[in-house]
């Protein structure tokens, strides 16, 4: 950390820096809020589907426990397989929707990538115009203890995107 501060201090005189608060920018981009709402709705719908299958499996298991004394070995085995298949189906559906490469990931990427690219392009244009060598995100970089409001370009980015005051 000390080495980083020393390097930044040495190069600071030769380069210009700026800060951006991505949380602030995103909260002021209506498309981002709409995309989040859409993701939330689809996520809730898919979670309800997964929970319905899981509940079905639990009900089947409870019924099996109540009937087990009356069932033959073949019937027990068939019921157990049926329950395991239902649990497996619920697990597979959950993975399909919420897994690392699942539908929610793909939907989030499809909705958010254009917004992120638009913000990136606005930051790049402002950086090129003003000669900034580096733009740091104040919201996500915990290494920033203080940043002068004079070098914060968040409102300028919002104006460039058409959401300025």
Short mmCIF file of C-alpha atoms in Angstrom, two decimals:
data_model
loop_
_atom_site.label_atom_id
_atom_site.label_comp_id
_atom_site.label_asym_id
_atom_site.label_seq_id
_atom_site.Cartn_x
_atom_site.Cartn_y
_atom_site.Cartn_z
CA UNK A 1 0.00 0.00 0.00
CA UNK A 2 2.81 2.43 0.86
CA UNK A 3 4.56 1.64 -2.43
CA UNK A 4 1.33 2.35 -4.32
CA UNK A 5 0.96 5.72 -2.59
CA UNK A 6 4.59 6.56 -3.43
CA UNK A 7 4.15 5.60 -7.08
CA UNK A 8 0.91 7.59 -7.35
CA UNK A 9 2.57 10.57 -5.65
CA UNK A 10 5.51 10.47 -8.07
CA UNK A 11 3.35 10.19 -11.17
CA UNK A 12 0.62 12.53 -9.96
CA UNK A 13 2.46 15.59 -11.17
CA UNK A 14 2.64 14.19 -14.70
CA UNK A 15 -0.86 12.72 -14.95
CA UNK A 16 -4.40 13.84 -14.29
CA UNK A 17 -6.84 11.77 -12.26
CA UNK A 18 -10.59 11.80 -11.76
CA UNK A 19 -13.11 10.04 -9.56
CA UNK A 20 -16.55 8.71 -10.35
CA UNK A 21 -19.18 7.37 -7.97
CA UNK A 22 -20.71 4.51 -9.95
CA UNK A 23 -23.43 3.89 -7.34
CA UNK A 24 -24.55 7.50 -7.69
CA UNK A 25 -24.39 7.38 -11.48
CA UNK A 26 -26.32 4.12 -11.70
CA UNK A 27 -29.02 5.35 -9.29
CA UNK A 28 -29.56 8.28 -11.65
CA UNK A 29 -29.83 6.19 -14.84
CA UNK A 30 -33.49 5.18 -15.24
CA UNK A 31 -32.62 2.28 -17.57
CA UNK A 32 -30.54 0.73 -14.77
CA UNK A 33 -33.43 0.93 -12.30
CA UNK A 34 -35.82 -0.58 -14.88
CA UNK A 35 -33.36 -3.40 -15.61
CA UNK A 36 -32.99 -4.14 -11.89
CA UNK A 37 -36.77 -4.23 -11.48
CA UNK A 38 -37.09 -6.56 -14.45
CA UNK A 39 -34.40 -8.86 -13.05
CA UNK A 40 -36.10 -8.87 -9.66
CA UNK A 41 -39.46 -9.82 -11.16
CA UNK A 42 -38.06 -12.62 -13.30
CA UNK A 43 -35.98 -13.88 -10.38
CA UNK A 44 -39.04 -14.05 -8.13
CA UNK A 45 -41.02 -15.88 -10.83
CA UNK A 46 -38.27 -18.44 -11.34
CA UNK A 47 -37.73 -18.89 -7.59
CA UNK A 48 -41.46 -19.61 -7.21
CA UNK A 49 -41.16 -22.34 -9.86
CA UNK A 50 -38.20 -23.93 -8.07
CA UNK A 51 -39.95 -23.70 -4.68
CA UNK A 52 -43.10 -25.29 -6.13
CA UNK A 53 -41.09 -28.32 -7.28
CA UNK A 54 -39.30 -28.53 -3.93
CA UNK A 55 -42.59 -28.33 -2.05
CA UNK A 56 -44.01 -31.04 -4.28
CA UNK A 57 -41.03 -33.27 -3.44
CA UNK A 58 -41.47 -32.59 0.30
CA UNK A 59 -45.18 -33.42 0.10
CA UNK A 60 -44.40 -36.63 -1.75
CA UNK A 61 -41.89 -37.56 0.96
CA UNK A 62 -44.37 -36.86 3.79
CA UNK A 63 -47.01 -38.95 2.04
CA UNK A 64 -44.45 -41.70 1.56
CA UNK A 65 -43.61 -41.67 5.28
CA UNK A 66 -47.30 -42.02 6.15
CA UNK A 67 -47.81 -44.89 3.68
CA UNK A 68 -44.48 -46.72 4.03
CA UNK A 69 -45.80 -49.44 6.38
CA UNK A 70 -48.50 -50.37 3.84
CA UNK A 71 -46.22 -50.55 0.80
CA UNK A 72 -44.44 -53.50 -0.71
CA UNK A 73 -40.69 -53.33 -1.38
CA UNK A 74 -41.39 -52.62 -5.06
CA UNK A 75 -43.81 -49.82 -4.20
CA UNK A 76 -41.35 -48.34 -1.69
CA UNK A 77 -38.60 -48.36 -4.27
CA UNK A 78 -40.86 -46.79 -6.92
CA UNK A 79 -41.98 -44.03 -4.51
CA UNK A 80 -38.40 -43.33 -3.42
CA UNK A 81 -37.28 -43.04 -7.03
CA UNK A 82 -40.22 -40.74 -7.79
CA UNK A 83 -39.29 -38.48 -4.85
CA UNK A 84 -35.60 -38.45 -5.81
CA UNK A 85 -36.51 -37.56 -9.39
CA UNK A 86 -38.68 -34.65 -8.21
CA UNK A 87 -35.85 -33.40 -5.95
CA UNK A 88 -33.42 -33.74 -8.84
CA UNK A 89 -35.79 -31.83 -11.15
CA UNK A 90 -36.01 -29.01 -8.59
CA UNK A 91 -32.22 -28.92 -8.27
CA UNK A 92 -31.73 -28.90 -12.05
CA UNK A 93 -34.30 -26.13 -12.50
CA UNK A 94 -32.56 -24.06 -9.84
CA UNK A 95 -29.21 -24.58 -11.59
CA UNK A 96 -30.78 -23.72 -14.97
CA UNK A 97 -32.14 -20.41 -13.66
CA UNK A 98 -29.62 -19.39 -11.00
CA UNK A 99 -26.41 -21.26 -11.81
CA UNK A 100 -23.16 -19.53 -12.83
CA UNK A 101 -24.14 -19.58 -16.52
CA UNK A 102 -27.87 -19.74 -15.83
CA UNK A 103 -30.76 -17.78 -17.27
CA UNK A 104 -30.57 -15.03 -14.63
CA UNK A 105 -26.88 -14.47 -15.40
CA UNK A 106 -27.62 -14.28 -19.13
CA UNK A 107 -30.56 -11.93 -18.61
CA UNK A 108 -28.52 -9.67 -16.29
CA UNK A 109 -25.72 -9.56 -18.83
CA UNK A 110 -28.13 -8.75 -21.68
CA UNK A 111 -29.77 -5.94 -19.72
CA UNK A 112 -26.74 -4.45 -17.97
CA UNK A 113 -23.99 -4.66 -20.60
CA UNK A 114 -25.46 -1.91 -22.83
CA UNK A 115 -25.86 0.40 -19.80
CA UNK A 116 -22.32 -0.30 -18.61
CA UNK A 117 -20.93 0.28 -22.10
CA UNK A 118 -22.80 3.57 -22.39
CA UNK A 119 -21.36 4.74 -19.05
CA UNK A 120 -17.87 3.53 -19.99
CA UNK A 121 -18.03 5.41 -23.30
CA UNK A 122 -19.15 8.61 -21.54
CA UNK A 123 -16.28 8.29 -19.02
CA UNK A 124 -13.83 7.61 -21.85
CA UNK A 125 -15.05 10.64 -23.84
CA UNK A 126 -14.74 12.91 -20.80
CA UNK A 127 -11.30 11.45 -19.99
CA UNK A 128 -10.09 12.02 -23.54
CA UNK A 129 -11.47 15.56 -23.53
CA UNK A 130 -9.98 16.50 -20.15
CA UNK A 131 -6.76 14.48 -20.44
CA UNK A 132 -7.39 12.11 -17.51
CA UNK A 133 -4.98 9.19 -17.35
CA UNK A 134 -6.94 7.38 -14.67
CA UNK A 135 -10.54 7.40 -13.43
CA UNK A 136 -11.20 5.59 -10.16
CA UNK A 137 -14.58 4.44 -8.85
CA UNK A 138 -15.09 6.08 -5.48
CA UNK A 139 -17.91 3.66 -4.63
CA UNK A 140 -16.01 0.41 -5.10
CA UNK A 141 -12.39 1.29 -4.33
CA UNK A 142 -11.91 1.04 -0.60
CA UNK A 143 -8.39 2.46 -0.99
CA UNK A 144 -9.73 5.97 -1.55
CA UNK A 145 -9.90 7.76 1.77
CA UNK A 146 -10.48 11.22 0.38
CA UNK A 147 -11.19 12.54 -3.07
CA UNK A 148 -11.65 16.20 -3.84
CA UNK A 149 -15.09 17.00 -5.25
CA UNK A 150 -13.21 19.02 -7.88
CA UNK A 151 -12.03 15.80 -9.57
CA UNK A 152 -15.37 13.92 -9.26
CA UNK A 153 -16.86 13.61 -12.76
CA UNK A 154 -20.05 11.74 -11.76
CA UNK A 155 -22.42 14.61 -12.61
CA UNK A 156 -20.55 15.29 -15.84
CA UNK A 157 -20.99 11.65 -16.86
CA UNK A 158 -24.72 11.85 -16.07
CA UNK A 159 -25.01 15.01 -18.19
CA UNK A 160 -23.19 13.31 -21.06
CA UNK A 161 -25.67 10.42 -20.77
CA UNK A 162 -28.56 12.89 -20.86
CA UNK A 163 -29.57 12.60 -17.19
CA UNK A 164 -27.94 15.77 -15.87
CA UNK A 165 -29.53 18.44 -13.71
#
